PDB file of C-alpha atoms and ligand atoms in Angstrom:
ATOM      1  CA  MET A  28     -31.802 -70.920 -63.518  1.00 40.00           C
ATOM      2  CA  SER A  29     -29.195 -68.591 -64.868  1.00 44.00           C
ATOM      3  CA  GLU A  30     -27.409 -66.242 -62.564  1.00 44.00           C
ATOM      4  CA  HIS A  31     -29.136 -63.276 -63.990  1.00 51.00           C
ATOM      5  CA  HIS A  32     -32.513 -64.691 -63.156  1.00 50.00           C
ATOM      6  CA  ASP A  33     -31.945 -65.171 -59.517  1.00 54.00           C
ATOM      7  CA  CYS A  34     -32.615 -61.519 -59.119  1.00 81.00           C
ATOM      8  CA  THR A  35     -35.767 -60.714 -57.199  1.00 85.00           C
ATOM      9  CA  ASP A  36     -36.969 -58.216 -59.783  1.00 88.00           C
ATOM     10  CA  CYS A  37     -37.063 -60.843 -62.475  1.00 91.00           C
ATOM     11  CA  LYS A  38     -38.886 -63.240 -60.202  1.00 90.00           C
ATOM     12  CA  ARG A  39     -41.494 -60.634 -59.496  1.00 91.00           C
ATOM     13  CA  ILE A  40     -41.903 -59.984 -63.206  1.00 93.00           C
ATOM     14  CA  PHE A  41     -42.069 -63.696 -63.849  1.00 92.00           C
ATOM     15  CA  GLU A  42     -45.118 -64.024 -61.594  1.00 93.00           C
ATOM     16  CA  LYS A  43     -46.883 -61.217 -63.416  1.00 95.00           C
ATOM     17  CA  LEU A  44     -46.348 -62.324 -67.008  1.00 96.00           C
ATOM     18  CA  SER A  45     -49.821 -63.747 -67.463  1.00 97.00           C
ATOM     19  CA  GLU A  46     -51.554 -60.820 -65.873  1.00 97.00           C
ATOM     20  CA  TYR A  47     -49.579 -58.501 -68.110  1.00 97.00           C
ATOM     21  CA  ILE A  48     -50.555 -60.424 -71.226  1.00 97.00           C
ATOM     22  CA  ASP A  49     -54.179 -60.479 -70.082  1.00 96.00           C
ATOM     23  CA  GLN A  50     -54.059 -56.749 -69.363  1.00 95.00           C
ATOM     24  CA  GLU A  51     -55.030 -57.306 -65.782  1.00 95.00           C
ATOM     25  CA  LEU A  52     -52.303 -55.220 -64.166  1.00 96.00           C
ATOM     26  CA  ASP A  53     -53.164 -51.802 -62.845  1.00 96.00           C
ATOM     27  CA  GLN A  54     -51.483 -48.828 -64.396  1.00 96.00           C
ATOM     28  CA  GLU A  55     -48.679 -48.546 -61.896  1.00 96.00           C
ATOM     29  CA  GLU A  56     -47.817 -52.234 -61.970  1.00 95.00           C
ATOM     30  CA  CYS A  57     -47.896 -52.064 -65.732  1.00 96.00           C
ATOM     31  CA  LEU A  58     -45.375 -49.238 -65.825  1.00 96.00           C
ATOM     32  CA  VAL A  59     -43.011 -51.074 -63.497  1.00 95.00           C
ATOM     33  CA  PHE A  60     -43.400 -54.183 -65.631  1.00 96.00           C
ATOM     34  CA  GLU A  61     -42.675 -52.447 -68.893  1.00 96.00           C
ATOM     35  CA  GLU A  62     -39.753 -50.568 -67.446  1.00 95.00           C
ATOM     36  CA  HIS A  63     -38.179 -53.867 -66.421  1.00 95.00           C
ATOM     37  CA  ILE A  64     -38.916 -55.580 -69.710  1.00 94.00           C
ATOM     38  CA  ARG A  65     -37.297 -52.772 -71.647  1.00 94.00           C
ATOM     39  CA  ASN A  66     -34.036 -53.418 -69.898  1.00 92.00           C
ATOM     40  CA  CYS A  67     -34.103 -57.153 -69.462  1.00 93.00           C
ATOM     41  CA  ARG A  68     -33.801 -59.246 -72.563  1.00 90.00           C
ATOM     42  CA  PRO A  69     -34.340 -62.685 -70.926  1.00 89.00           C
ATOM     43  CA  CYS A  70     -37.611 -61.513 -69.404  1.00 92.00           C
ATOM     44  CA  LEU A  71     -38.688 -60.028 -72.711  1.00 92.00           C
ATOM     45  CA  GLU A  72     -37.952 -63.248 -74.554  1.00 89.00           C
ATOM     46  CA  PHE A  73     -39.772 -65.259 -71.963  1.00 91.00           C
ATOM     47  CA  LEU A  74     -42.754 -62.970 -72.326  1.00 94.00           C
ATOM     48  CA  GLU A  75     -42.737 -63.465 -76.080  1.00 92.00           C
ATOM     49  CA  THR A  76     -42.659 -67.247 -75.961  1.00 90.00           C
ATOM     50  CA  LEU A  77     -45.407 -67.281 -73.362  1.00 93.00           C
ATOM     51  CA  HIS A  78     -47.481 -64.978 -75.507  1.00 93.00           C
ATOM     52  CA  SER A  79     -46.961 -67.232 -78.518  1.00 91.00           C
ATOM     53  CA  THR A  80     -48.049 -70.248 -76.492  1.00 92.00           C
ATOM     54  CA  ILE A  81     -51.270 -68.483 -75.610  1.00 94.00           C
ATOM     55  CA  LYS A  82     -51.910 -67.412 -79.195  1.00 92.00           C
ATOM     56  CA  LEU A  83     -51.408 -70.972 -80.360  1.00 91.00           C
ATOM     57  CA  SER A  84     -53.828 -72.228 -77.713  1.00 91.00           C
ATOM     58  CA  LYS A  85     -56.606 -70.078 -79.079  1.00 89.00           C
ATOM     59  CA  GLN A  86     -56.384 -72.004 -82.326  1.00 86.00           C
ATOM     60  CA  LEU A  87     -57.433 -75.186 -80.561  1.00 84.00           C
ATOM     61  CA  ASP A  88     -60.914 -73.736 -80.484  1.00 77.00           C
ATOM     62  CA  THR A  89     -61.336 -73.820 -84.236  1.00 75.00           C
ATOM     63  CA  GLN A  90     -60.475 -77.492 -84.609  1.00 74.00           C
ATOM     64  CA  GLU A  91     -62.984 -79.537 -86.558  1.00 75.00           C
ATOM     65  CA  THR A  92     -62.918 -82.384 -84.018  1.00 78.00           C
ATOM     66  CA  TYR A  93     -64.801 -80.341 -81.471  1.00 83.00           C
ATOM     67  CA  ARG A  94     -67.779 -79.458 -83.632  1.00 88.00           C
ATOM     68  CA  ILE A  95     -70.965 -81.245 -82.752  1.00 93.00           C
ATOM     69  CA  PRO A  96     -71.784 -83.934 -85.331  1.00 95.00           C
ATOM     70  CA  ARG A  97     -75.247 -83.762 -86.833  1.00 95.00           C
ATOM     71  CA  ASP A  98     -76.302 -87.164 -85.474  1.00 96.00           C
ATOM     72  CA  VAL A  99     -75.232 -86.223 -81.947  1.00 96.00           C
ATOM     73  CA  SER A 100     -77.414 -83.145 -82.152  1.00 97.00           C
ATOM     74  CA  LEU A 101     -80.393 -85.097 -83.511  1.00 97.00           C
ATOM     75  CA  LYS A 102     -80.018 -87.707 -80.789  1.00 97.00           C
ATOM     76  CA  LEU A 103     -79.885 -84.986 -78.155  1.00 97.00           C
ATOM     77  CA  HIS A 104     -83.133 -83.438 -79.314  1.00 96.00           C
ATOM     78  CA  GLU A 105     -84.857 -86.824 -79.496  1.00 96.00           C
ATOM     79  CA  PHE A 106     -83.604 -87.701 -76.031  1.00 96.00           C
ATOM     80  CA  LEU A 107     -84.831 -84.441 -74.534  1.00 96.00           C
ATOM     81  CA  LYS A 108     -88.238 -84.649 -76.172  1.00 94.00           C
ATOM     82  CA  LYS A 109     -88.744 -88.080 -74.680  1.00 93.00           C
ATOM     83  CA  GLU A 110     -87.307 -87.388 -71.213  1.00 92.00           C
ATOM     84  CA  CYS A 111     -88.882 -84.002 -70.699  1.00 88.00           C
ATOM     85  CA  LYS A 112     -92.345 -85.318 -71.521  1.00 82.00           C
ATOM     86  CA  LEU A 113     -92.017 -87.841 -68.724  1.00 77.00           C
ATOM     87  CA  LEU A 114     -91.454 -85.110 -66.203  1.00 73.00           C
TER      88      LEU A 114
ATOM     89  CA  MET B   7     -95.593 -67.273 -85.287  1.00 76.00           C
ATOM     90  CA  ILE B   8     -92.835 -66.345 -82.871  1.00 82.00           C
ATOM     91  CA  ASP B   9     -89.342 -66.201 -84.317  1.00 89.00           C
ATOM     92  CA  TYR B  10     -87.456 -67.799 -81.454  1.00 92.00           C
ATOM     93  CA  LYS B  11     -84.091 -67.273 -83.102  1.00 92.00           C
ATOM     94  CA  SER B  12     -84.281 -63.523 -82.567  1.00 93.00           C
ATOM     95  CA  ILE B  13     -85.190 -63.688 -78.863  1.00 94.00           C
ATOM     96  CA  PRO B  14     -82.363 -63.002 -76.378  1.00 95.00           C
ATOM     97  CA  ASP B  15     -81.359 -65.684 -73.845  1.00 95.00           C
ATOM     98  CA  ASP B  16     -83.044 -64.219 -70.784  1.00 93.00           C
ATOM     99  CA  SER B  17     -86.412 -63.854 -72.516  1.00 94.00           C
ATOM    100  CA  LEU B  18     -86.151 -67.390 -73.837  1.00 95.00           C
ATOM    101  CA  VAL B  19     -85.421 -68.574 -70.310  1.00 96.00           C
ATOM    102  CA  ALA B  20     -88.515 -66.756 -69.048  1.00 95.00           C
ATOM    103  CA  GLN B  21     -90.572 -68.372 -71.808  1.00 94.00           C
ATOM    104  CA  ALA B  22     -89.127 -71.798 -71.096  1.00 94.00           C
ATOM    105  CA  GLN B  23     -89.947 -71.354 -67.420  1.00 94.00           C
ATOM    106  CA  LYS B  24     -93.552 -70.956 -68.506  1.00 93.00           C
ATOM    107  CA  LYS B  25     -93.289 -74.420 -70.064  1.00 91.00           C
ATOM    108  CA  ASP B  26     -92.809 -73.203 -73.617  1.00 93.00           C
ATOM    109  CA  TYR B  27     -90.961 -76.195 -75.012  1.00 94.00           C
ATOM    110  CA  GLN B  28     -89.950 -74.426 -78.218  1.00 94.00           C
ATOM    111  CA  ALA B  29     -88.183 -71.752 -76.173  1.00 95.00           C
ATOM    112  CA  PHE B  30     -86.332 -74.506 -74.343  1.00 96.00           C
ATOM    113  CA  GLU B  31     -85.378 -76.143 -77.628  1.00 96.00           C
ATOM    114  CA  GLU B  32     -84.062 -72.872 -78.987  1.00 96.00           C
ATOM    115  CA  LEU B  33     -81.811 -72.559 -75.932  1.00 97.00           C
ATOM    116  CA  VAL B  34     -80.559 -76.070 -76.556  1.00 97.00           C
ATOM    117  CA  LYS B  35     -79.858 -75.273 -80.201  1.00 96.00           C
ATOM    118  CA  ARG B  36     -78.045 -72.126 -79.224  1.00 96.00           C
ATOM    119  CA  TYR B  37     -75.697 -73.848 -76.785  1.00 97.00           C
ATOM    120  CA  GLU B  38     -75.382 -77.483 -77.837  1.00 97.00           C
ATOM    121  CA  GLY B  39     -72.385 -76.863 -80.102  1.00 95.00           C
ATOM    122  CA  ARG B  40     -70.379 -74.968 -77.531  1.00 94.00           C
ATOM    123  CA  ILE B  41     -71.312 -77.290 -74.691  1.00 96.00           C
ATOM    124  CA  TYR B  42     -70.429 -80.339 -76.756  1.00 96.00           C
ATOM    125  CA  GLY B  43     -67.008 -78.922 -77.615  1.00 94.00           C
ATOM    126  CA  HIS B  44     -66.473 -78.041 -73.981  1.00 94.00           C
ATOM    127  CA  THR B  45     -67.377 -81.486 -72.635  1.00 95.00           C
ATOM    128  CA  LEU B  46     -65.406 -83.241 -75.369  1.00 94.00           C
ATOM    129  CA  ARG B  47     -62.326 -81.252 -74.443  1.00 91.00           C
ATOM    130  CA  LEU B  48     -62.730 -82.022 -70.787  1.00 92.00           C
ATOM    131  CA  LEU B  49     -63.469 -85.706 -71.281  1.00 92.00           C
ATOM    132  CA  GLY B  50     -61.441 -86.582 -74.331  1.00 89.00           C
ATOM    133  CA  ASN B  51     -63.887 -88.996 -75.946  1.00 91.00           C
ATOM    134  CA  ARG B  52     -67.111 -88.689 -77.891  1.00 94.00           C
ATOM    135  CA  GLU B  53     -69.224 -91.226 -76.027  1.00 95.00           C
ATOM    136  CA  ASP B  54     -68.767 -89.585 -72.653  1.00 96.00           C
ATOM    137  CA  ALA B  55     -69.086 -86.122 -74.136  1.00 96.00           C
ATOM    138  CA  GLU B  56     -72.385 -87.105 -75.706  1.00 97.00           C
ATOM    139  CA  ASP B  57     -73.718 -88.569 -72.456  1.00 97.00           C
ATOM    140  CA  VAL B  58     -72.728 -85.497 -70.504  1.00 98.00           C
ATOM    141  CA  LEU B  59     -74.272 -83.281 -73.162  1.00 98.00           C
ATOM    142  CA  GLN B  60     -77.626 -85.021 -72.775  1.00 98.00           C
ATOM    143  CA  GLU B  61     -77.382 -85.032 -68.993  1.00 97.00           C
ATOM    144  CA  THR B  62     -76.562 -81.332 -68.969  1.00 98.00           C
ATOM    145  CA  PHE B  63     -79.567 -80.196 -70.958  1.00 98.00           C
ATOM    146  CA  LEU B  64     -81.848 -82.493 -69.010  1.00 97.00           C
ATOM    147  CA  ASN B  65     -80.498 -80.955 -65.785  1.00 97.00           C
ATOM    148  CA  MET B  66     -81.119 -77.577 -67.294  1.00 97.00           C
ATOM    149  CA  PHE B  67     -84.715 -78.476 -68.084  1.00 96.00           C
ATOM    150  CA  LYS B  68     -85.271 -79.695 -64.547  1.00 95.00           C
ATOM    151  CA  GLY B  69     -83.475 -76.759 -62.974  1.00 95.00           C
ATOM    152  CA  LEU B  70     -85.113 -74.033 -65.032  1.00 94.00           C
ATOM    153  CA  GLU B  71     -87.867 -73.272 -62.564  1.00 91.00           C
ATOM    154  CA  ASN B  72     -85.299 -72.565 -59.869  1.00 91.00           C
ATOM    155  CA  PHE B  73     -83.024 -70.505 -62.090  1.00 93.00           C
ATOM    156  CA  ARG B  74     -83.170 -66.949 -60.762  1.00 90.00           C
ATOM    157  CA  GLY B  75     -80.746 -65.278 -63.088  1.00 86.00           C
ATOM    158  CA  ASP B  76     -78.107 -64.429 -60.471  1.00 85.00           C
ATOM    159  CA  SER B  77     -75.580 -65.305 -63.131  1.00 88.00           C
ATOM    160  CA  SER B  78     -76.190 -65.253 -66.861  1.00 93.00           C
ATOM    161  CA  PHE B  79     -77.848 -68.234 -68.443  1.00 95.00           C
ATOM    162  CA  SER B  80     -74.687 -68.968 -70.357  1.00 95.00           C
ATOM    163  CA  THR B  81     -72.585 -69.102 -67.179  1.00 95.00           C
ATOM    164  CA  TRP B  82     -75.189 -71.313 -65.550  1.00 96.00           C
ATOM    165  CA  ILE B  83     -75.301 -73.857 -68.383  1.00 97.00           C
ATOM    166  CA  TYR B  84     -71.486 -74.010 -68.516  1.00 97.00           C
ATOM    167  CA  ARG B  85     -71.415 -74.591 -64.782  1.00 96.00           C
ATOM    168  CA  ILE B  86     -73.800 -77.525 -65.069  1.00 97.00           C
ATOM    169  CA  ALA B  87     -71.823 -78.984 -67.968  1.00 98.00           C
ATOM    170  CA  THR B  88     -68.463 -78.543 -66.263  1.00 97.00           C
ATOM    171  CA  ASN B  89     -69.657 -80.115 -63.024  1.00 96.00           C
ATOM    172  CA  ASN B  90     -71.143 -83.053 -64.872  1.00 97.00           C
ATOM    173  CA  ALA B  91     -67.997 -83.559 -66.913  1.00 96.00           C
ATOM    174  CA  LEU B  92     -65.726 -83.359 -63.895  1.00 94.00           C
ATOM    175  CA  MET B  93     -67.883 -85.794 -61.971  1.00 93.00           C
ATOM    176  CA  ARG B  94     -67.724 -88.213 -64.859  1.00 94.00           C
ATOM    177  CA  LEU B  95     -63.982 -87.762 -65.115  1.00 90.00           C
ATOM    178  CA  ARG B  96     -63.561 -88.613 -61.453  1.00 87.00           C
ATOM    179  CA  LYS B  97     -65.719 -91.686 -61.799  1.00 86.00           C
ATOM    180  CA  LEU B  98     -63.793 -92.847 -64.848  1.00 81.00           C
ATOM    181  CA  SER B  99     -60.370 -92.259 -63.412  1.00 75.00           C
ATOM    182  CA  HIS B 100     -60.737 -94.438 -60.300  1.00 63.00           C
ATOM    183  CA  GLY B 101     -57.853 -92.475 -58.948  1.00 57.00           C
ATOM    184  CA  GLU B 102     -55.631 -93.340 -61.869  1.00 56.00           C
ATOM    185  CA  ARG B 103     -55.362 -89.806 -62.952  1.00 55.00           C
ATOM    186  CA  GLU B 104     -54.231 -87.738 -60.042  1.00 54.00           C
ATOM    187  CA  LEU B 105     -56.954 -85.185 -60.320  1.00 51.00           C
ATOM    188  CA  ASN B 106     -55.724 -82.785 -57.749  1.00 56.00           C
ATOM    189  CA  ASP B 107     -52.105 -83.074 -58.576  1.00 71.00           C
ATOM    190  CA  GLU B 108     -49.980 -80.041 -58.337  1.00 74.00           C
ATOM    191  CA  LEU B 109     -47.810 -78.987 -61.234  1.00 76.00           C
ATOM    192  CA  PRO B 110     -44.081 -79.212 -60.793  1.00 72.00           C
ATOM    193  CA  PRO B 111     -42.555 -75.800 -60.243  1.00 68.00           C
ATOM    194  CA  PRO B 112     -41.587 -74.323 -63.590  1.00 66.00           C
ATOM    195  CA  GLU B 113     -38.002 -74.725 -64.585  1.00 63.00           C
ATOM    196  CA  SER B 114     -38.342 -71.043 -64.504  1.00 51.00           C
ATOM    197  CA  MET B 115     -36.443 -68.823 -66.774  1.00 52.00           C
ATOM    198  CA  LYS B 116     -34.551 -71.506 -68.579  1.00 51.00           C
ATOM    199  CA  ARG B 117     -34.689 -71.850 -72.303  1.00 52.00           C
ATOM    200  CA  GLN B 118     -35.710 -68.284 -72.798  1.00 48.00           C
ATOM    201  CA  ALA B 119     -32.870 -67.967 -75.212  1.00 48.00           C
ATOM    202  CA  LEU B 120     -34.685 -70.236 -77.619  1.00 51.00           C
ATOM    203  CA  ALA B 121     -35.922 -68.310 -80.544  1.00 49.00           C
ATOM    204  CA  SER B 122     -39.514 -67.366 -79.971  1.00 53.00           C
ATOM    205  CA  HIS B 123     -40.404 -67.916 -83.604  1.00 54.00           C
ATOM    206  CA  ILE B 124     -40.623 -71.664 -83.055  1.00 57.00           C
ATOM    207  CA  LEU B 125     -43.817 -71.041 -81.168  1.00 61.00           C
ATOM    208  CA  ASP B 126     -45.039 -68.776 -83.878  1.00 62.00           C
ATOM    209  CA  PRO B 127     -44.976 -71.097 -86.853  1.00 62.00           C
ATOM    210  CA  LYS B 128     -45.455 -69.592 -90.244  1.00 66.00           C
ATOM    211  CA  ASP B 129     -45.860 -72.738 -92.276  1.00 69.00           C
ATOM    212  CA  THR B 130     -49.019 -74.789 -91.908  1.00 74.00           C
ATOM    213  CA  LEU B 131     -47.345 -78.158 -91.514  1.00 73.00           C
ATOM    214  CA  LEU B 132     -45.357 -76.976 -88.543  1.00 74.00           C
ATOM    215  CA  GLU B 133     -48.418 -75.318 -87.159  1.00 77.00           C
ATOM    216  CA  LYS B 134     -50.354 -78.562 -87.374  1.00 82.00           C
ATOM    217  CA  GLU B 135     -47.564 -80.365 -85.586  1.00 84.00           C
ATOM    218  CA  MET B 136     -47.445 -77.691 -82.924  1.00 84.00           C
ATOM    219  CA  LEU B 137     -51.165 -77.986 -82.334  1.00 86.00           C
ATOM    220  CA  GLN B 138     -50.817 -81.737 -81.870  1.00 88.00           C
ATOM    221  CA  GLU B 139     -48.083 -81.212 -79.335  1.00 90.00           C
ATOM    222  CA  LEU B 140     -50.176 -78.596 -77.658  1.00 91.00           C
ATOM    223  CA  ASN B 141     -53.101 -81.003 -77.374  1.00 89.00           C
ATOM    224  CA  LYS B 142     -50.836 -83.565 -75.751  1.00 90.00           C
ATOM    225  CA  ALA B 143     -49.482 -80.991 -73.354  1.00 92.00           C
ATOM    226  CA  VAL B 144     -52.992 -79.921 -72.342  1.00 92.00           C
ATOM    227  CA  ASP B 145     -53.896 -83.553 -71.706  1.00 88.00           C
ATOM    228  CA  ARG B 146     -51.047 -83.830 -69.272  1.00 90.00           C
ATOM    229  CA  LEU B 147     -52.245 -80.968 -67.133  1.00 92.00           C
ATOM    230  CA  PRO B 148     -53.800 -82.005 -63.817  1.00 91.00           C
ATOM    231  CA  GLU B 149     -57.516 -81.430 -63.859  1.00 89.00           C
ATOM    232  CA  LYS B 150     -57.724 -78.298 -61.773  1.00 89.00           C
ATOM    233  CA  TYR B 151     -55.334 -76.569 -64.141  1.00 95.00           C
ATOM    234  CA  ARG B 152     -56.675 -78.090 -67.322  1.00 94.00           C
ATOM    235  CA  THR B 153     -60.246 -76.923 -66.853  1.00 95.00           C
ATOM    236  CA  ILE B 154     -59.102 -73.378 -66.262  1.00 97.00           C
ATOM    237  CA  PHE B 155     -56.702 -73.433 -69.172  1.00 97.00           C
ATOM    238  CA  LEU B 156     -59.415 -74.688 -71.510  1.00 95.00           C
ATOM    239  CA  LEU B 157     -61.943 -72.131 -70.376  1.00 95.00           C
ATOM    240  CA  ARG B 158     -59.571 -69.186 -70.406  1.00 96.00           C
ATOM    241  CA  ASP B 159     -57.171 -69.799 -73.256  1.00 96.00           C
ATOM    242  CA  VAL B 160     -59.073 -72.061 -75.608  1.00 93.00           C
ATOM    243  CA  GLU B 161     -62.682 -71.046 -75.127  1.00 91.00           C
ATOM    244  CA  GLU B 162     -61.627 -67.502 -74.264  1.00 92.00           C
ATOM    245  CA  PHE B 163     -63.725 -66.920 -71.180  1.00 95.00           C
ATOM    246  CA  SER B 164     -62.898 -63.907 -69.037  1.00 96.00           C
ATOM    247  CA  THR B 165     -61.284 -64.427 -65.630  1.00 96.00           C
ATOM    248  CA  ASP B 166     -64.494 -63.323 -63.962  1.00 96.00           C
ATOM    249  CA  ARG B 167     -66.689 -65.712 -65.901  1.00 95.00           C
ATOM    250  CA  THR B 168     -64.291 -68.622 -65.419  1.00 97.00           C
ATOM    251  CA  ALA B 169     -64.364 -67.985 -61.680  1.00 97.00           C
ATOM    252  CA  LYS B 170     -68.162 -68.022 -61.724  1.00 96.00           C
ATOM    253  CA  VAL B 171     -68.394 -71.209 -63.775  1.00 96.00           C
ATOM    254  CA  LEU B 172     -66.033 -73.017 -61.431  1.00 96.00           C
ATOM    255  CA  GLY B 173     -67.155 -71.382 -58.212  1.00 94.00           C
ATOM    256  CA  ILE B 174     -63.635 -70.320 -57.223  1.00 96.00           C
ATOM    257  CA  SER B 175     -61.962 -66.952 -56.693  1.00 97.00           C
ATOM    258  CA  GLU B 176     -60.537 -64.861 -59.510  1.00 97.00           C
ATOM    259  CA  ALA B 177     -57.160 -64.982 -57.777  1.00 97.00           C
ATOM    260  CA  ALA B 178     -57.222 -68.775 -57.945  1.00 97.00           C
ATOM    261  CA  VAL B 179     -58.133 -68.653 -61.628  1.00 97.00           C
ATOM    262  CA  LYS B 180     -55.242 -66.297 -62.349  1.00 97.00           C
ATOM    263  CA  SER B 181     -52.592 -68.193 -60.468  1.00 95.00           C
ATOM    264  CA  ARG B 182     -53.576 -71.614 -61.818  1.00 96.00           C
ATOM    265  CA  LEU B 183     -53.811 -70.265 -65.329  1.00 97.00           C
ATOM    266  CA  HIS B 184     -50.329 -68.829 -65.049  1.00 97.00           C
ATOM    267  CA  ARG B 185     -48.929 -72.167 -63.812  1.00 95.00           C
ATOM    268  CA  ALA B 186     -50.711 -74.015 -66.599  1.00 96.00           C
ATOM    269  CA  ARG B 187     -49.351 -71.701 -69.270  1.00 96.00           C
ATOM    270  CA  LEU B 188     -45.811 -71.969 -67.961  1.00 95.00           C
ATOM    271  CA  TYR B 189     -46.068 -75.734 -67.955  1.00 94.00           C
ATOM    272  CA  ILE B 190     -47.392 -75.886 -71.497  1.00 94.00           C
ATOM    273  CA  ARG B 191     -44.846 -73.441 -72.777  1.00 93.00           C
ATOM    274  CA  GLU B 192     -42.101 -75.519 -71.258  1.00 91.00           C
ATOM    275  CA  LEU B 193     -43.377 -78.787 -72.729  1.00 90.00           C
ATOM    276  CA  LEU B 194     -43.675 -77.247 -76.178  1.00 89.00           C
ATOM    277  CA  LEU B 195     -40.212 -75.796 -76.060  1.00 87.00           C
ATOM    278  CA  LYS B 196     -38.771 -79.090 -74.842  1.00 86.00           C
ATOM    279  CA  LYS B 197     -40.428 -80.893 -77.719  1.00 82.00           C
ATOM    280  CA  TYR B 198     -38.844 -78.537 -80.162  1.00 78.00           C
ATOM    281  CA  GLU B 199     -35.461 -78.772 -78.612  1.00 76.00           C
ATOM    282  CA  GLU B 200     -35.693 -82.504 -79.089  1.00 76.00           C
ATOM    283  CA  LYS B 201     -36.682 -82.092 -82.693  1.00 71.00           C
ATOM    284  CA  ALA B 202     -33.884 -79.669 -83.314  1.00 68.00           C
ATOM    285  CA  GLU B 203     -31.413 -82.174 -81.885  1.00 70.00           C
ATOM    286  CA  ILE B 204     -32.617 -84.945 -84.153  1.00 66.00           C
ATOM    287  CA  GLN B 205     -32.296 -82.829 -87.248  1.00 60.00           C
TER     288      GLN B 205
HETATM  289 ZN1   ZN C  12     -35.733 -59.703 -65.896  1.00 51.76          ZN
END
């Protein structure tokens, strides 16, 4: 931890980074947050890399691997038809 | 003939509760893709994901008559799937994977000086590599963080809905998500520091 970042303000901001990105801070908290960020480059850079991490994560959802293969779907429907009739 | 495709979830549920099997099947068709992706992410292999998929929709069929619509159908089906997947994960792990592990405290503000563009790759090759690293990082998250991270940041559920699926408070969702993100960010940056050193 660099000297700069031992300051309590930065620590408080640090805890709120995710909520800020997710727009879950109330208006007042948001103003305090943005005021700090404007004047604190390390916090701003941290915010940016965290934001990029989150944006990258969203791309995991579009990966081919996670699509349901046709045979898995067919098997599911066969399975259900059989099992549900027994009930 | 009824066009089931155009019927909203809650009406389909009502139909299915009246033993309309086609309505049930339409619900399965509507959710199987998402639920499969979800269970595969949680479990990490196709065989288990497929088993849990089947189990989940069978549970849904059996549970339909008691479903009262306190939460949306979609939240309900995700809750069944998540519980089934987590139960399977626990069975499989035999304690190998420390499921309730805590994350190490973040190394905090370090490395912030690293250029943020490395996490914002412009060329596709780098992006592919980054996604692989990201997958590995997600795998290393302890379960209680991983599930939340997947729901919130990959599947893009709201905080509220994630809390309902998992049956925990919104505050818990927020704080674990934050820890998970910090951890992943740190792993990714470390990886790229290493790469930069090699080059
Ligand atoms: Zn600061």
